Amino acid sequence: MEPLYGPIRDYAWGSRSAIALLQGREVPSVGPEAELWLGAHPGAPARVDRAGQRVSLCDLVRDEPDQWLGQRVSERFGDRLPFLLKVLAADAPLSLQAHPDAEQARVGYAAEAGRPEEQRNYSDPHHKPELLVALTPFEALCGFRDPSLSAEALAAFGVPELTPVVTALRAGPAGLRTAVRTLLGWPVARRHELLATVLASSADGPDAELTRRLAQAYPGDPGALVALLLHHVRLVPGEAIWMPAGNLHAYLSGCGVEIMAASDNVLRGGLTPKRVDVDELLRVLRFEVLDDPVRAAQPVGPGVDWWPVPVDDFALHRVRVDPAVPSVTLPLPGPRVVLCAGGSITVDDGAGALTMVSGEAAIGTAAGEPLRIDGAGLAYVATSGLR
């Protein structure tokens, strides 16, 4: 195993404490720290040591695919690492967003060839399903809930302009498309006035509180009302949310380990100053109720559990080693990225052992032996989902 050095993205919604605390650095950090990227995504590749220099993992994977990916991963995904592991730390709400499925991404990317970058929705031809596991209490919006609940929440504001939305939602899932289009279609010049009326209403309860909170963070943004169409969930550490293609979602607060297919394709639906392409978003969204977005970990063996997902781009395992289970061996094929999320562990893939402390990461090639983890600590192990 080799040390892996991931860049930290400084998006404005990031925390000034969560990633710093994970890595044992001084708090607060100088600026917001939103995401620690541990992969070979060209937007912010992690690095490994080579001849006294830190070399981009993108370059190594491209130049040495047999070593880093192996034949099966290369044949399935080409000469690229198919997954990206992150630590995500949110102190403010992220944008409402959805991701395309593989066919939508392929078609959309090809259709936008030649457009200026600022007019594109698709940056690559790949899908972007994602799984997030809470490290701290974590709050999120994810997937459409029962439309009747959303109808009652919006009706409670007593705003006539919302009547078409309430009527559509009372028709059940068939009205979700109309509801989203109507909320996002308000003329920009009217949005502040309409939301001011909503916020001044006497509506009470968790839904009204959420709308007011989001409207304060994003004044005049109709995403504050679109949010009421979604499940509002609060995860405890170890619980996860799985976001397949076409599900509208937003992360609101907390720190978690996120793994996703290595793509940048995002269709935004509000809570953002960035461009929202309503027509393309509606084309990508799945207008169906997501019954239960929360997933509990499933045990695999002593000290090991995971959150199975129906894609082969990635898999994520959590390993706890302690006096009761001081050593764990994982027969997972490479490539493997390991994040130490607490304590001190030693990881060994047969090519060399490496001791890591909280916030440090390592990578092993496709040629490695079964991964052995010893010590007293917590680790997350990311691999492709191919078995």
XYZ file of C-alpha atoms in Angstrom:
387
model
C 0.000 0.000 0.000
C 1.151 3.537 -0.728
C 0.199 6.841 0.912
C -2.446 8.752 -1.060
C -2.586 12.530 -0.761
C -5.990 13.991 -1.582
C -6.755 17.659 -2.303
C -9.352 19.533 -0.252
C -11.987 21.502 -2.179
C -12.811 24.884 -0.629
C -16.442 25.323 -1.698
C -18.230 28.062 0.261
C -20.631 25.638 1.984
C -17.772 23.691 3.549
C -16.995 23.246 7.216
C -14.091 24.935 9.000
C -13.781 22.093 11.488
C -14.902 18.642 10.305
C -12.080 17.673 7.926
C -9.497 19.467 10.067
C -10.603 17.484 13.132
C -10.551 14.238 11.144
C -6.949 14.964 10.129
C -5.872 16.247 13.530
C -5.238 19.810 12.372
C -5.931 23.119 14.078
C -9.565 24.285 14.217
C -10.985 26.420 12.729
C -9.319 26.002 9.364
C -8.241 29.105 7.443
C -11.161 28.779 5.044
C -14.089 26.444 4.326
C -13.104 22.829 3.654
C -15.925 21.082 1.822
C -14.579 17.868 0.288
C -11.467 15.725 0.537
C -11.061 13.917 -2.805
C -9.385 10.495 -2.840
C -9.355 9.279 -6.411
C -8.229 9.872 -9.966
C -10.852 12.377 -11.047
C -9.223 14.896 -13.432
C -10.905 17.800 -11.614
C -8.818 17.232 -8.474
C -6.719 14.061 -8.591
C -5.048 12.624 -5.522
C -1.293 12.113 -5.649
C 1.272 9.465 -4.780
C 5.016 9.684 -4.188
C 7.331 8.919 -7.091
C 11.074 9.668 -7.079
C 10.753 12.476 -4.560
C 7.768 14.081 -6.239
C 4.009 13.733 -5.848
C 2.506 12.470 -9.087
C -1.137 12.660 -10.159
C -3.008 9.380 -9.782
C -4.734 10.261 -13.075
C -1.390 10.081 -14.850
C -0.425 6.788 -13.223
C -3.754 5.146 -14.073
C -3.546 6.397 -17.658
C 0.075 5.311 -18.157
C -0.046 2.030 -16.199
C -3.645 0.733 -16.422
C -2.716 -2.935 -16.077
C -0.970 -2.286 -12.773
C -3.474 0.127 -11.249
C -6.777 -1.149 -12.641
C -6.276 -4.696 -13.769
C -7.789 -6.355 -16.806
C -11.380 -6.700 -15.552
C -11.738 -3.064 -14.479
C -10.069 -1.816 -17.676
C -12.308 -3.929 -19.876
C -15.438 -2.711 -18.080
C -14.613 0.977 -17.534
C -11.688 1.820 -19.795
C -8.438 3.307 -18.552
C -9.929 5.252 -15.645
C -10.581 4.607 -11.979
C -14.382 4.137 -11.967
C -15.020 5.447 -8.455
C -14.223 8.521 -6.373
C -14.039 8.399 -2.563
C -14.640 11.641 -0.670
C -15.029 13.061 2.789
C -17.859 15.619 2.544
C -18.291 18.272 5.254
C -21.236 20.682 4.975
C -21.893 23.687 7.196
C -24.512 25.100 4.795
C -27.003 23.495 2.384
C -25.724 22.267 -0.970
C -27.763 22.751 -4.146
C -30.745 20.603 -4.993
C -29.481 18.278 -7.707
C -29.942 15.064 -9.620
C -27.648 12.926 -11.744
C -28.329 11.211 -15.085
C -28.294 7.498 -15.713
C -25.654 6.054 -18.030
C -27.711 6.390 -21.226
C -28.865 9.923 -20.412
C -25.272 10.945 -19.728
C -24.019 9.419 -22.977
C -26.727 11.073 -25.073
C -26.558 14.415 -23.249
C -22.790 14.663 -23.472
C -22.829 13.929 -27.206
C -25.659 16.416 -27.828
C -23.763 19.238 -26.127
C -20.520 18.768 -28.064
C -19.261 22.141 -29.232
C -21.240 24.219 -26.731
C -19.399 26.729 -24.523
C -18.588 25.206 -21.153
C -20.923 27.557 -19.273
C -23.867 26.288 -21.364
C -23.258 22.601 -20.755
C -25.071 20.287 -18.378
C -22.787 17.314 -19.034
C -19.040 17.299 -18.499
C -18.547 13.600 -19.343
C -20.524 10.632 -20.713
C -20.836 8.788 -17.366
C -23.520 8.300 -14.739
C -23.060 9.409 -11.133
C -24.871 7.260 -8.564
C -23.631 7.958 -5.039
C -23.678 6.586 -1.508
C -23.017 8.706 1.581
C -22.304 7.234 5.024
C -22.614 9.600 7.989
C -19.533 10.145 10.153
C -21.409 12.678 12.299
C -25.130 13.450 12.608
C -26.053 14.254 9.008
C -29.065 16.001 7.498
C -30.238 15.648 3.923
C -33.103 15.934 1.477
C -33.370 12.890 -0.745
C -35.949 11.515 -3.129
C -39.630 12.366 -3.543
C -41.840 11.607 -0.543
C -45.581 10.890 -0.495
C -47.024 13.814 -2.533
C -50.005 14.136 -0.180
C -47.626 15.144 2.627
C -46.027 17.749 0.379
C -49.445 19.054 -0.658
C -50.478 19.619 2.955
C -47.169 21.327 3.790
C -47.528 23.784 0.893
C -51.247 24.362 1.476
C -50.474 25.390 5.067
C -48.806 28.578 3.806
C -52.166 29.807 2.464
C -50.572 31.386 -0.628
C -52.893 31.412 -3.678
C -49.992 31.141 -6.134
C -49.239 27.695 -4.690
C -52.722 26.342 -5.419
C -51.760 24.748 -8.795
C -48.867 22.977 -7.084
C -51.034 21.719 -4.235
C -53.673 20.490 -6.711
C -51.057 18.631 -8.753
C -49.588 16.949 -5.662
C -52.992 15.834 -4.442
C -53.236 13.815 -7.671
C -50.384 11.623 -6.403
C -47.021 10.825 -8.054
C -48.476 11.695 -11.461
C -48.505 15.335 -10.355
C -44.852 15.545 -9.310
C -43.617 16.722 -12.700
C -46.185 19.528 -12.803
C -45.323 20.536 -9.247
C -41.584 20.783 -9.936
C -42.063 22.613 -13.237
C -44.480 25.104 -11.681
C -42.248 25.895 -8.695
C -39.119 26.303 -10.819
C -41.011 28.211 -13.514
C -41.922 31.238 -11.424
C -40.648 34.395 -13.162
C -37.420 35.579 -11.565
C -38.900 39.030 -10.954
C -41.691 37.490 -8.854
C -39.748 34.973 -6.813
C -38.667 37.275 -3.986
C -42.194 38.630 -3.556
C -43.818 35.199 -3.595
C -41.309 33.712 -1.162
C -41.681 36.735 1.105
C -45.412 35.982 1.249
C -44.677 32.343 2.079
C -42.241 33.287 4.820
C -44.656 35.796 6.344
C -47.427 33.198 6.670
C -48.472 31.731 10.002
C -47.651 28.174 8.925
C -45.884 26.245 11.671
C -44.129 22.917 11.937
C -40.956 21.198 10.667
C -41.798 21.756 6.972
C -42.376 25.487 7.411
C -39.245 25.735 9.531
C -37.202 24.021 6.808
C -38.522 26.360 4.110
C -37.704 29.427 6.184
C -34.216 28.137 6.889
C -33.472 27.425 3.229
C -34.978 30.718 2.087
C -32.671 32.582 4.454
C -29.668 30.767 2.983
C -30.861 31.292 -0.636
C -33.140 34.376 -0.802
C -35.620 34.291 -3.643
C -34.740 30.713 -4.619
C -37.788 28.489 -5.303
C -35.697 25.496 -4.216
C -36.787 26.400 -0.683
C -40.256 25.144 -1.673
C -39.130 22.316 -3.955
C -37.420 20.956 -0.842
C -40.850 20.171 0.633
C -41.409 17.561 -2.077
C -38.529 15.482 -0.702
C -37.780 13.256 2.274
C -36.080 15.230 5.047
C -33.802 12.731 6.801
C -31.406 12.860 9.725
C -28.755 10.166 9.796
C -26.856 8.941 12.811
C -23.213 7.904 12.287
C -23.086 4.691 10.295
C -26.389 5.179 8.488
C -26.246 5.853 4.766
C -28.285 7.318 1.958
C -28.185 5.848 -1.535
C -28.937 8.207 -4.414
C -29.464 6.397 -7.724
C -29.882 8.263 -10.994
C -32.806 10.632 -11.319
C -33.414 11.272 -7.613
C -33.513 14.904 -6.518
C -31.470 15.495 -3.359
C -29.446 17.986 -1.338
C -27.086 17.590 1.596
C -27.841 20.138 4.325
C -25.329 19.638 7.142
C -22.876 17.182 8.635
C -19.823 15.144 7.693
C -19.801 11.845 5.834
C -17.828 9.464 3.660
C -19.161 9.570 0.114
C -18.427 7.211 -2.733
C -19.671 7.709 -6.265
C -19.078 6.837 -9.863
C -16.314 9.127 -11.128
C -18.382 11.757 -12.934
C -19.149 15.480 -12.674
C -22.619 15.365 -14.223
C -24.979 17.446 -12.073
C -28.416 18.816 -13.009
C -29.329 21.502 -10.469
C -32.830 22.190 -9.227
C -32.445 25.167 -6.913
C -30.669 26.371 -3.766
C -27.867 27.662 -5.941
C -26.699 30.803 -7.722
C -25.620 28.570 -10.601
C -27.536 27.833 -13.785
C -30.682 25.694 -13.529
C -31.781 24.059 -16.789
C -35.364 23.186 -15.886
C -36.140 21.271 -19.074
C -33.074 19.049 -18.805
C -33.653 18.492 -15.101
C -37.212 17.354 -15.822
C -35.908 14.982 -18.476
C -33.537 13.342 -15.985
C -35.737 13.191 -12.879
C -37.620 10.048 -11.923
C -41.066 11.186 -10.809
C -41.724 8.380 -8.381
C -41.787 8.116 -4.609
C -38.571 6.861 -3.037
C -39.921 4.613 -0.297
C -36.945 4.645 2.075
C -33.727 6.493 1.225
C -31.884 5.427 4.415
C -29.736 2.297 4.400
C -28.280 0.553 7.432
C -24.928 -1.206 7.285
C -24.993 -4.949 6.669
C -22.439 -7.146 8.445
C -20.027 -9.142 6.308
C -17.913 -10.697 9.045
C -16.275 -9.817 12.371
C -15.414 -6.117 12.281
C -16.596 -5.638 8.685
C -19.811 -4.304 7.172
C -20.962 -2.626 3.965
C -23.862 -0.966 2.168
C -24.667 -2.986 -0.983
C -25.693 -0.964 -4.036
C -26.906 -2.116 -7.487
C -23.990 -0.734 -9.526
C -20.573 -2.171 -10.328
C -18.626 1.124 -10.373
C -17.926 0.972 -6.654
C -18.363 -0.800 -3.331
C -17.678 0.545 0.148
C -16.739 -1.485 3.232
C -16.219 -0.279 6.792
C -13.673 -2.026 8.999
C -13.317 -1.705 12.779
C -10.250 -3.210 14.428
C -9.902 -3.202 18.213
C -8.847 -5.574 21.009
C -11.879 -7.771 20.277
C -11.145 -7.947 16.527
C -7.470 -6.917 16.182
C -7.042 -8.043 12.570
C -9.267 -8.255 9.495
C -8.490 -9.702 6.067
C -10.561 -8.557 3.091
C -10.419 -10.648 -0.109
C -11.451 -7.650 -2.203
C -9.920 -7.227 -5.660
C -7.906 -4.113 -6.449
C -7.639 -1.273 -6.992
C -8.364 -0.313 -3.367
C -8.447 3.075 -1.642
C -8.382 3.052 2.156
C -9.301 5.975 4.418
C -8.459 5.854 8.120
C -11.367 7.585 9.878
C -10.163 7.174 13.458
C -7.439 5.639 15.579
C -4.359 3.996 14.053
C -4.320 1.106 11.599
C -1.802 -0.809 9.512
C -2.835 -1.861 6.010
C -0.963 -4.474 3.999
C -1.733 -5.754 0.496
C 1.334 -7.966 0.207
C 3.305 -5.273 -1.605
C 4.075 -3.403 1.610
C 2.547 -2.491 4.941
C 1.616 1.092 5.796
C 0.589 2.521 9.165
C -2.043 5.259 9.016
C -3.741 7.585 11.490
C -7.065 9.387 11.264
C -7.516 11.412 8.075
C -4.776 9.632 6.133
C -5.396 7.537 3.027
C -3.659 4.816 1.043
C -4.016 3.089 -2.297
C -3.121 -0.377 -3.509
C -2.817 -1.620 -7.068
C -4.866 -4.284 -8.796
C -2.092 -6.814 -8.314
C -2.238 -6.767 -4.515
C -3.024 -9.733 -2.309
C -6.048 -9.809 0.043
C -5.987 -6.683 2.162
C -5.062 -7.089 5.825
C -5.931 -4.379 8.357
C -4.540 -4.431 11.907
C -4.465 -2.047 14.860
C -7.139 -0.116 16.719
C -9.187 2.158 14.526
C -11.809 2.695 11.855
C -11.264 2.366 8.098
C -13.339 2.754 4.949
C -12.264 0.663 1.970
C -13.357 1.659 -1.543
C -13.121 -0.719 -4.489
C -14.872 -1.274 -7.779
C -18.093 -3.259 -7.493
C -16.848 -5.989 -9.828
C -16.574 -9.404 -8.211
